[in-house]
Short mmCIF file of C-alpha atoms in Angstrom, two decimals:
data_model
loop_
_atom_site.label_atom_id
_atom_site.label_comp_id
_atom_site.label_asym_id
_atom_site.label_seq_id
_atom_site.Cartn_x
_atom_site.Cartn_y
_atom_site.Cartn_z
CA GLN A 111 81.01 47.58 109.44
CA ALA A 112 84.37 48.24 107.95
CA GLN A 113 84.32 44.64 106.31
CA GLN A 114 80.81 45.30 104.87
CA LEU A 115 82.43 48.32 103.14
CA TYR A 116 85.36 46.20 102.10
CA THR A 117 82.95 44.62 99.53
CA TRP A 118 83.18 46.99 97.06
CA PRO A 119 84.43 45.05 93.84
CA SER A 120 87.40 46.90 92.89
CA ALA A 121 90.59 46.81 94.83
CA MET A 122 91.28 50.25 94.11
CA GLY A 123 88.05 51.34 95.39
CA ARG A 124 88.57 49.38 98.47
CA HIS A 125 92.58 51.18 98.76
CA ARG A 126 91.09 54.59 98.44
CA LEU A 127 88.45 53.83 101.74
CA ALA A 128 91.49 52.48 103.43
CA VAL A 129 93.53 55.86 102.85
CA ALA A 130 90.11 57.80 104.08
CA LEU A 131 89.63 56.00 106.70
CA SER A 132 93.10 56.24 107.79
CA LEU A 133 93.49 59.97 107.04
CA PHE A 134 90.29 61.63 108.34
CA LEU A 135 88.81 58.86 110.79
CA GLY A 136 92.28 58.09 112.57
CA GLY A 137 94.40 60.86 111.49
CA VAL A 138 98.15 60.91 111.66
CA SER A 139 98.02 58.92 114.46
CA ALA A 140 96.85 55.81 112.61
CA PHE A 141 100.51 56.03 110.79
CA VAL A 142 102.25 56.32 114.17
CA GLY A 143 100.69 53.89 116.61
CA SER A 144 103.28 50.84 116.20
CA SER A 145 107.02 51.28 116.60
CA SER A 146 107.57 48.53 114.52
CA SER A 147 109.56 48.70 111.15
CA ARG A 148 106.25 46.44 109.32
CA PRO A 149 104.05 49.57 108.05
CA PRO A 150 100.64 49.75 109.67
CA ARG A 151 98.29 47.10 107.80
CA PHE A 152 94.32 48.01 106.82
CA ARG A 153 92.30 45.02 107.56
CA GLY A 154 89.69 44.39 105.11
CA ASP A 155 89.13 41.45 102.51
CA GLY A 156 93.12 40.67 102.53
CA LEU A 157 94.15 44.45 101.74
CA LEU A 158 97.45 45.34 102.65
CA LEU A 159 99.48 48.42 101.74
CA ARG A 160 102.74 47.08 100.08
CA SER A 161 105.80 47.99 98.27
CA THR A 162 105.89 51.43 97.43
CA ARG A 163 102.63 51.93 99.38
CA GLY A 164 104.46 50.55 102.66
CA GLU A 165 107.30 53.39 101.35
CA THR A 166 104.91 55.74 101.54
CA VAL A 167 103.38 54.74 105.01
CA ASP A 168 106.83 54.85 106.35
CA LEU A 169 107.24 57.94 105.17
CA VAL A 170 103.91 59.12 106.89
CA SER A 171 104.97 57.29 110.19
CA LEU A 172 108.25 59.39 110.17
CA ALA A 173 106.18 62.57 109.79
CA GLY A 174 103.58 61.59 112.38
CA ASN A 175 106.74 60.87 114.78
CA LEU A 176 108.12 64.31 114.01
CA LEU A 177 104.73 66.00 114.50
CA LYS A 178 104.82 64.03 118.40
CA ALA A 179 108.33 65.28 118.88
CA GLU A 180 109.32 68.62 120.78
CA PRO A 181 108.84 71.17 118.06
CA SER A 182 112.09 72.74 116.46
CA ALA A 183 113.37 73.89 113.18
CA LEU A 184 114.93 70.48 112.48
CA ALA A 185 111.74 68.34 112.41
CA ILE A 186 110.32 71.01 110.08
CA ALA A 187 113.10 70.90 107.67
CA GLN A 188 112.61 67.00 108.12
CA LEU A 189 108.63 67.50 107.06
CA CYS A 190 109.86 69.66 104.37
CA ASP A 191 112.32 66.88 103.16
CA ILE A 192 109.43 64.06 103.37
CA GLU A 193 107.06 66.59 101.79
CA ASP A 194 109.99 66.35 98.46
CA ASP A 195 110.30 63.12 98.82
CA LEU A 196 106.46 62.10 98.42
CA LEU A 197 106.11 64.72 95.59
CA GLU A 198 109.11 63.07 94.14
CA ARG A 199 107.18 59.43 94.08
CA GLN A 200 103.64 61.23 93.09
CA ALA A 201 105.22 62.62 89.65
CA ALA A 202 106.52 58.81 89.05
CA SER A 203 103.40 57.00 90.16
CA GLY A 204 100.51 56.63 88.09
CA GLU A 205 97.20 56.98 90.23
CA GLY A 206 99.31 58.32 93.37
CA VAL A 207 96.04 58.07 95.87
CA ASP A 208 98.21 56.71 98.79
CA VAL A 209 100.64 59.06 97.95
CA ALA A 210 98.36 61.98 97.91
CA ALA A 211 97.28 60.78 101.40
CA GLY A 212 100.59 60.75 102.56
CA LEU A 213 101.05 64.10 100.86
CA ALA A 214 97.99 65.88 103.04
CA ALA A 215 98.70 63.91 106.35
CA THR A 216 102.66 65.23 106.43
CA ARG A 217 101.35 68.96 105.18
CA LEU A 218 98.81 68.76 108.28
CA ALA A 219 101.90 67.60 110.38
CA ARG A 220 104.24 70.60 109.29
CA ARG A 221 101.24 73.17 109.62
CA ARG A 222 100.38 71.79 113.28
CA ALA A 223 104.56 71.68 114.13
CA LEU A 224 104.87 75.00 112.42
CA GLU A 225 101.81 76.53 114.97
CA ARG A 226 103.43 74.76 118.06
CA LEU A 227 107.10 76.25 117.53
CA LEU A 228 105.27 79.47 117.19
CA ALA A 229 103.05 79.35 120.55
CA LYS A 230 106.68 77.92 122.01
CA ASN A 231 109.33 80.21 120.45
CA ARG A 232 108.31 82.87 118.19
CA PRO A 233 111.80 84.15 117.19
CA GLU A 234 112.77 80.48 116.31
CA TYR A 235 109.49 80.32 114.35
CA LEU A 236 110.76 83.54 112.58
CA GLU A 237 113.98 81.98 111.67
CA THR A 238 112.72 78.63 110.57
CA ALA A 239 110.24 80.40 108.42
CA ALA A 240 112.32 82.43 106.84
CA PHE A 241 115.00 79.81 106.05
CA LEU A 242 112.46 77.15 104.68
CA GLY A 243 110.73 80.19 102.88
CA GLU A 244 111.05 78.88 99.39
CA ARG A 245 109.64 75.15 100.66
CA ILE A 246 106.72 76.08 102.69
CA PRO A 247 104.10 78.63 100.82
CA ARG A 248 103.01 81.49 102.64
CA ALA A 249 99.48 80.59 102.89
CA GLU A 250 100.71 77.72 105.23
CA LEU A 251 102.21 79.86 108.17
CA PRO A 252 100.51 80.17 111.00
CA ASN A 253 101.64 83.95 111.29
CA ARG A 254 102.86 86.24 109.20
CA GLU A 255 103.64 89.20 111.55
CA GLY A 256 107.51 90.01 110.95
CA LEU A 257 108.00 88.38 107.66
CA SER A 258 108.11 89.75 104.66
CA VAL A 259 108.26 88.75 100.98
CA ALA A 260 111.00 88.31 98.20
CA ALA A 261 110.61 90.00 94.82
CA THR A 262 111.71 87.86 92.89
CA SER A 263 110.97 84.27 94.71
CA GLY A 264 108.16 85.07 96.49
CA ALA A 265 109.39 83.40 99.25
CA ALA A 266 109.36 84.45 103.00
CA VAL A 267 111.72 86.86 104.55
CA LEU A 268 112.66 88.25 107.82
CA GLN A 269 111.30 91.59 107.73
CA ALA A 270 113.97 94.53 107.63
CA PRO A 271 114.02 96.44 110.82
CA ILE A 272 111.52 99.69 110.71
CA ALA A 273 113.70 102.90 110.03
CA ALA A 274 113.33 105.47 112.45
CA ASP A 275 112.04 108.32 110.31
CA ASP A 276 113.18 107.31 106.48
CA LEU A 277 110.24 106.91 103.87
CA VAL A 278 108.76 103.19 103.94
CA GLU A 279 109.37 101.71 100.52
CA ASP A 280 106.24 101.29 98.55
CA CYS A 281 104.95 97.51 97.94
CA GLN A 282 106.92 95.47 95.37
CA LEU A 283 104.28 93.27 94.92
CA ALA A 284 101.30 93.24 92.01
CA ASN A 285 98.35 94.58 92.98
CA ALA A 286 95.77 92.52 93.74
CA THR A 287 92.37 92.46 91.75
CA VAL A 288 89.41 92.04 94.16
CA SER A 289 86.31 90.26 92.78
CA THR A 290 82.87 91.68 95.18
CA ASN A 291 79.21 89.97 95.20
CA PRO A 292 75.70 91.78 95.57
CA LEU A 293 76.22 91.80 99.18
CA ASP A 294 79.78 93.41 99.22
CA ASP A 295 78.61 96.09 97.14
CA ALA A 296 75.41 96.42 99.19
CA LEU A 297 77.84 96.72 102.54
CA LEU A 298 80.00 99.26 100.58
CA TRP A 299 77.35 101.36 99.97
CA LEU A 300 75.89 101.54 103.51
CA PHE A 301 79.35 102.07 104.48
CA ARG A 302 80.16 104.80 102.50
CA SER A 303 76.55 106.51 103.17
CA LYS A 304 77.56 106.85 106.55
CA VAL A 305 81.05 108.37 105.68
CA GLN A 306 79.56 110.96 103.59
CA GLU A 307 77.33 111.89 106.65
CA GLY A 308 80.08 111.99 108.67
CA THR A 309 82.76 113.84 106.67
CA GLY A 310 80.11 116.32 104.54
CA TYR A 311 81.21 115.07 101.13
CA LYS A 312 80.07 112.59 98.26
CA SER A 313 82.56 111.84 95.81
CA ASP A 314 81.64 111.14 92.30
CA LEU A 315 84.01 108.11 91.94
CA ALA A 316 82.44 104.93 92.35
CA GLY A 317 83.25 101.83 94.89
CA LEU A 318 86.39 101.45 97.16
CA LEU A 319 88.12 104.35 94.93
CA GLY A 320 85.26 106.65 95.99
CA LEU A 321 85.62 106.06 99.15
CA LEU A 322 89.17 106.36 99.72
CA ASP A 323 88.46 110.11 97.92
CA GLU A 324 85.93 111.03 100.67
CA GLY A 325 88.24 109.85 103.47
CA ARG A 326 91.34 111.50 101.67
CA THR A 327 89.09 114.86 101.16
CA TYR A 328 88.14 114.85 104.71
CA MET A 329 91.55 114.29 106.16
CA LEU A 330 92.86 117.20 104.06
CA LYS A 331 90.43 119.64 105.64
CA PRO A 332 92.63 122.21 107.48
CA ASP A 333 90.28 121.94 110.49
CA VAL A 334 90.07 118.80 110.63
CA SER A 335 92.91 116.42 113.10
CA ALA A 336 93.80 112.91 113.25
CA GLU A 337 91.69 112.53 116.46
CA ASP A 338 88.57 114.35 114.21
CA GLN A 339 89.35 111.42 111.78
CA GLN A 340 89.41 108.46 114.03
CA LEU A 341 86.30 109.74 115.79
CA MET A 342 84.46 110.02 112.46
CA THR A 343 85.41 106.47 111.53
CA ARG A 344 84.46 105.29 115.20
CA ASN A 345 80.87 106.91 114.60
CA VAL A 346 80.34 105.18 111.27
CA ILE A 347 81.46 101.57 112.75
CA THR A 348 79.19 102.05 116.02
CA GLN A 349 75.98 103.19 113.40
CA LEU A 350 76.91 99.89 111.16
CA LEU A 351 76.77 97.80 114.45
CA THR A 352 73.57 99.11 115.67
CA PRO A 353 72.58 99.69 119.16
CA ALA A 354 71.28 95.76 119.07
CA LEU A 355 74.35 94.33 118.50
CA PRO A 356 77.12 95.58 121.27
CA PRO A 357 75.09 94.19 124.40
CA PHE A 358 74.98 90.62 123.13
CA PHE A 359 78.78 90.58 121.78
CA ARG A 360 79.88 91.87 125.15
CA LEU A 361 77.70 89.20 127.08
CA PHE A 362 78.09 86.23 124.85
CA MET A 363 81.95 86.99 123.43
CA SER A 364 83.38 88.98 125.79
CA GLY A 365 81.66 87.94 129.26
CA PHE A 366 80.09 90.74 130.54
CA VAL A 367 77.76 90.74 132.99
CA PRO A 368 74.92 93.46 131.81
CA SER A 369 75.28 97.10 133.39
CA ASP A 370 73.16 100.16 132.96
CA GLU A 371 77.09 102.27 132.89
CA ARG A 372 77.71 100.13 129.55
CA GLY A 373 74.31 100.97 128.21
CA ASP A 374 72.90 97.86 128.18
CA PRO A 375 69.17 97.29 127.89
CA GLU A 376 67.13 97.57 130.81
CA TRP A 377 65.62 94.01 130.50
CA LEU A 378 68.85 92.40 130.02
CA VAL A 379 70.19 93.89 133.37
CA GLN A 380 67.46 93.05 134.99
CA ALA A 381 67.52 89.59 133.47
CA ALA A 382 71.51 89.07 134.91
CA GLN A 383 70.22 90.44 138.02
CA SER A 384 67.49 88.15 138.53
CA LEU A 385 69.69 85.06 138.49
CA ARG A 386 72.31 86.47 140.57
CA GLY A 387 69.40 86.56 142.83
CA ALA A 388 68.40 83.34 142.61
CA LEU A 389 71.62 81.83 142.92
CA ALA A 390 72.67 83.64 145.92
CA GLY A 391 70.69 81.66 148.38
CA GLY A 392 71.92 77.88 147.03
CA PRO A 393 74.95 75.87 146.73
CA LEU A 394 76.12 78.50 143.68
CA LYS A 395 76.60 81.66 145.50
CA GLY A 396 80.39 81.92 144.44
CA LEU A 397 78.83 82.35 141.13
CA ALA A 398 76.26 84.91 142.05
CA ASP A 399 79.05 87.08 143.83
CA LYS A 400 80.85 87.37 140.19
CA LEU A 401 77.41 88.50 138.71
CA GLU A 402 78.04 92.24 139.24
CA PRO A 403 76.77 94.87 136.97
CA GLY A 404 79.72 95.35 134.67
CA ASN A 405 82.14 92.64 135.79
CA GLN A 406 83.83 90.85 132.98
CA LEU A 407 83.65 87.18 133.15
CA GLY A 408 85.57 86.48 130.05
CA PRO A 409 86.13 86.90 127.06
CA TRP A 410 84.90 82.90 126.56
CA PHE A 411 87.34 80.79 125.09
CA TYR A 412 85.62 80.66 122.00
CA ALA A 413 85.21 84.45 121.39
CA PRO A 414 88.83 85.28 119.76
CA PHE A 415 88.64 82.44 117.07
CA LEU A 416 84.34 83.00 116.43
CA THR A 417 84.98 86.29 116.04
CA SER A 418 87.80 85.90 113.61
CA LEU A 419 85.74 83.55 111.56
CA VAL A 420 82.94 85.91 111.36
CA ALA A 421 85.26 88.84 110.50
CA SER A 422 86.94 86.81 107.47
CA LEU A 423 83.07 86.67 106.20
CA GLY A 424 82.12 90.01 106.20
CA SER A 425 85.18 92.30 105.78
CA ASN A 426 85.58 91.12 101.90
CA PHE A 427 84.02 94.38 100.56
CA LEU A 428 86.60 96.83 102.52
CA LEU A 429 89.66 94.91 102.79
CA GLY A 430 89.52 91.89 100.37
CA PRO A 431 89.72 88.54 100.65
CA SER A 432 91.26 87.22 104.51
CA SER A 433 91.39 83.94 106.34
CA VAL A 434 91.90 82.76 109.75
CA ASN A 435 95.47 82.02 111.12
CA ARG A 436 96.92 82.54 114.61
CA ARG A 437 98.08 85.38 116.63
CA GLN A 438 101.51 86.15 117.46
CA ASP A 439 101.16 84.16 120.60
CA GLY A 440 100.32 80.71 118.33
CA GLN A 441 96.77 81.07 119.76
CA LEU A 442 93.33 81.05 117.46
CA GLY A 443 91.99 84.45 116.76
CA GLY A 444 93.96 85.61 114.15
CA LEU A 445 93.15 87.04 110.90
CA VAL A 446 95.07 87.72 107.83
CA VAL A 447 94.09 90.25 104.72
CA GLU A 448 95.68 88.39 102.08
CA LYS A 449 96.41 92.05 100.43
CA CYS A 450 94.22 95.08 101.96
CA ALA A 451 92.30 96.83 99.50
CA PHE A 452 91.96 99.85 101.50
CA LEU A 453 96.11 100.27 101.63
CA GLN A 454 96.65 98.88 98.30
CA GLU A 455 94.42 101.67 96.52
CA SER A 456 94.96 104.64 99.25
CA GLY A 457 98.98 104.40 99.35
CA CYS A 458 98.49 106.10 102.67
CA LYS A 459 99.91 105.46 106.50
CA GLY A 460 97.50 108.26 107.87
CA LEU A 461 94.39 106.66 106.20
CA CYS A 462 95.44 103.56 107.26
CA LEU A 463 96.10 104.35 111.21
CA ASN A 464 93.10 107.04 111.39
CA MET A 465 90.45 105.80 109.38
CA CYS A 466 91.02 101.98 110.15
CA LYS A 467 93.66 100.64 112.65
CA LEU A 468 92.84 103.16 115.56
CA PRO A 469 89.07 103.12 115.20
CA ALA A 470 88.65 99.52 114.89
CA GLN A 471 90.81 98.98 117.83
CA ASP A 472 88.97 101.36 119.99
CA VAL A 473 85.54 100.18 119.14
CA PHE A 474 86.23 96.50 120.12
CA ILE A 475 87.89 97.56 123.13
CA ASN A 476 85.55 100.15 124.36
CA ASP A 477 82.55 98.93 123.05
CA LEU A 478 82.71 95.49 122.28
CA GLY A 479 85.25 94.29 125.41
CA LEU A 480 87.50 92.33 123.34
CA ALA A 481 90.94 93.35 122.69
CA LEU A 482 92.25 93.87 119.36
CA THR A 483 95.31 94.88 117.59
CA VAL A 484 95.44 95.32 113.89
CA SER A 485 99.18 95.23 112.46
CA PRO A 486 99.39 96.14 108.77
CA ASN A 487 102.63 95.08 106.83
CA PHE A 488 103.26 98.03 104.28
CA GLU A 489 106.00 95.78 102.63
CA THR A 490 103.24 93.17 101.65
CA GLN A 491 99.91 95.15 102.17
CA GLU A 492 98.78 91.97 104.11
CA CYS A 493 97.33 93.12 107.76
CA GLN A 494 96.65 90.89 110.65
CA TRP A 495 94.20 91.35 113.16
CA SER A 496 94.52 89.87 116.51
CA PHE A 497 91.38 89.36 118.91
CA GLY A 498 91.74 88.49 122.43
CA GLY A 499 95.27 88.83 122.78
CA PRO A 500 97.24 91.61 125.05
CA PRO A 501 96.07 95.40 124.62
CA PRO A 502 97.50 97.01 121.61
CA LEU A 503 100.47 99.34 121.75
CA THR A 504 100.42 102.68 120.54
CA PRO A 505 101.84 103.82 117.24
CA GLU A 506 104.15 105.43 119.18
CA GLU A 507 105.13 102.50 121.59
CA ASP A 508 104.75 99.98 118.65
CA PRO A 509 108.70 99.45 117.19
CA GLN A 510 106.74 97.57 114.25
CA TRP A 511 105.09 100.77 113.19
CA PRO A 512 107.23 103.06 110.71
CA ARG A 513 107.57 106.58 111.82
CA GLY A 514 107.78 107.57 108.04
CA CYS A 515 105.70 108.39 105.53
CA LEU A 516 104.94 105.80 102.47
CA SER A 517 107.30 106.90 99.86
CA GLY A 518 104.48 106.48 97.02
CA CYS A 519 101.66 108.07 99.36
CA PRO A 520 100.07 110.12 96.44
CA THR A 521 98.50 112.72 99.81
CA ARG A 522 101.99 113.29 101.22
CA ALA A 523 102.70 116.37 99.57
CA GLU A 524 99.17 117.86 100.06
CA VAL A 525 99.35 117.06 103.84
CA ARG A 526 102.87 118.88 104.12
CA GLU A 527 101.37 122.20 102.63
CA ARG A 528 98.68 122.01 104.88
CA ASP A 529 100.17 121.59 108.01
CA LEU A 530 102.88 124.43 106.47
CA GLN A 531 99.68 126.39 105.99
CA LEU A 532 98.09 125.44 109.47
CA ALA A 533 101.58 126.77 111.13
CA LEU A 534 101.08 130.03 109.17
CA ARG A 535 97.96 131.35 110.72
CA VAL A 536 97.84 134.66 111.70
CA SER A 537 98.57 134.65 115.93
CA PRO A 538 98.50 137.50 118.35
CA ALA A 539 102.66 136.81 119.52
CA PRO A 540 105.07 137.15 116.27
CA ARG A 541 107.55 135.07 117.92
CA VAL A 542 105.27 132.03 118.46
CA ARG A 543 104.41 132.18 114.99
CA SER A 544 107.45 132.42 113.85
CA LEU A 545 108.99 128.91 116.14
CA ARG A 546 105.62 127.43 114.47
CA CYS A 547 106.81 127.96 111.18
CA ASP A 548 110.21 127.04 111.67
CA TYR A 549 108.83 124.02 113.17
CA ALA A 550 106.74 123.18 110.51
CA LEU A 551 109.73 124.08 107.52
CA LEU A 552 111.70 121.22 110.00
CA ALA A 553 109.08 118.62 110.12
CA ALA A 554 108.15 118.83 106.52
CA GLY A 555 111.86 118.47 105.68
CA LEU A 556 111.87 121.83 103.58
#
């Protein structure tokens, strides 16, 4: 079949086909297979890659060998050198088809090496990504947690330690413009309608700005606590999920056996127990023992990745563009929001915490049965969502969660005034009231 395809009249057509076959059908291994110094030959009507093409194949063969080696900072730096050499060849050549294929293979090898290094040794991965920050595009990094962006060059740099109580510097990167489509607009309208029901307030502003105004107004009400904000957002999310989705997510993604305690439909509970009864007397009795109502057999191996993929397609209306990446442990199940529209437009850590991070984690863990950690980066306004990993830390336990407020937060002064008014409420015990006032003044920095 390959020789029939090589009957194309043009030599360039045959060369393009050879490159495509080697790259996409054989992968990088097609360039690696021989330990001989002679470059691999692509047979078919006498086609050989020689001269500069042979040198290109040598480079790609080296990239493949580096990929097979133990992941290290040195190997990744060498892959960057190979990329630079191929880019020089591409600039100097005319057609450059073989060079373009070599670049694709080299970048694929570098991406895979970074993923393996992340899974093996995250501190070394962070040091490598920061050291080679100007040579590796940020979008190519499999995980960006712990990495900030240099304001001048845009290169990845190690994130500075979180100060104890200092104000957090505002993001210095340019605001992103989020484009929406009719589906995004419909989802945002539906989300806002549920928020308006929960807050009792409808803003005159349109779109996302109106949603943020409704959330901020609710947050500043004197009798609304952080727990109230989380509960309101949690209720909105569960209403959007509808009663039908969580039982099937728990079954087919999280691996929970249907049970009455979790509110699963009675017919689904009975179906699972009928299966359990049918298996009980046969060779699969061990499996039947595991089908106890409420027992968790998962999450299934595909759940973290599939959830991150679906989330990347359905969160644009609220968060902005996102892409699938890796979790901190190097495994699939990550999602990175390129520049969170919710955080960019609000500039408020409190709204981020109580109306996004904590409610979303709560719904996934307690309603859907799949662990979720939401990790915003206030320096870049990126946000990492990690599905299926270890349980999330509380803000008090998380060393990466800042204690201070964002320096440019538009609601910081209003929150301070509200807390002060709450502390100054008339109390039956004057001394207690005075202590509360002193504490509020101290906490507000007055």
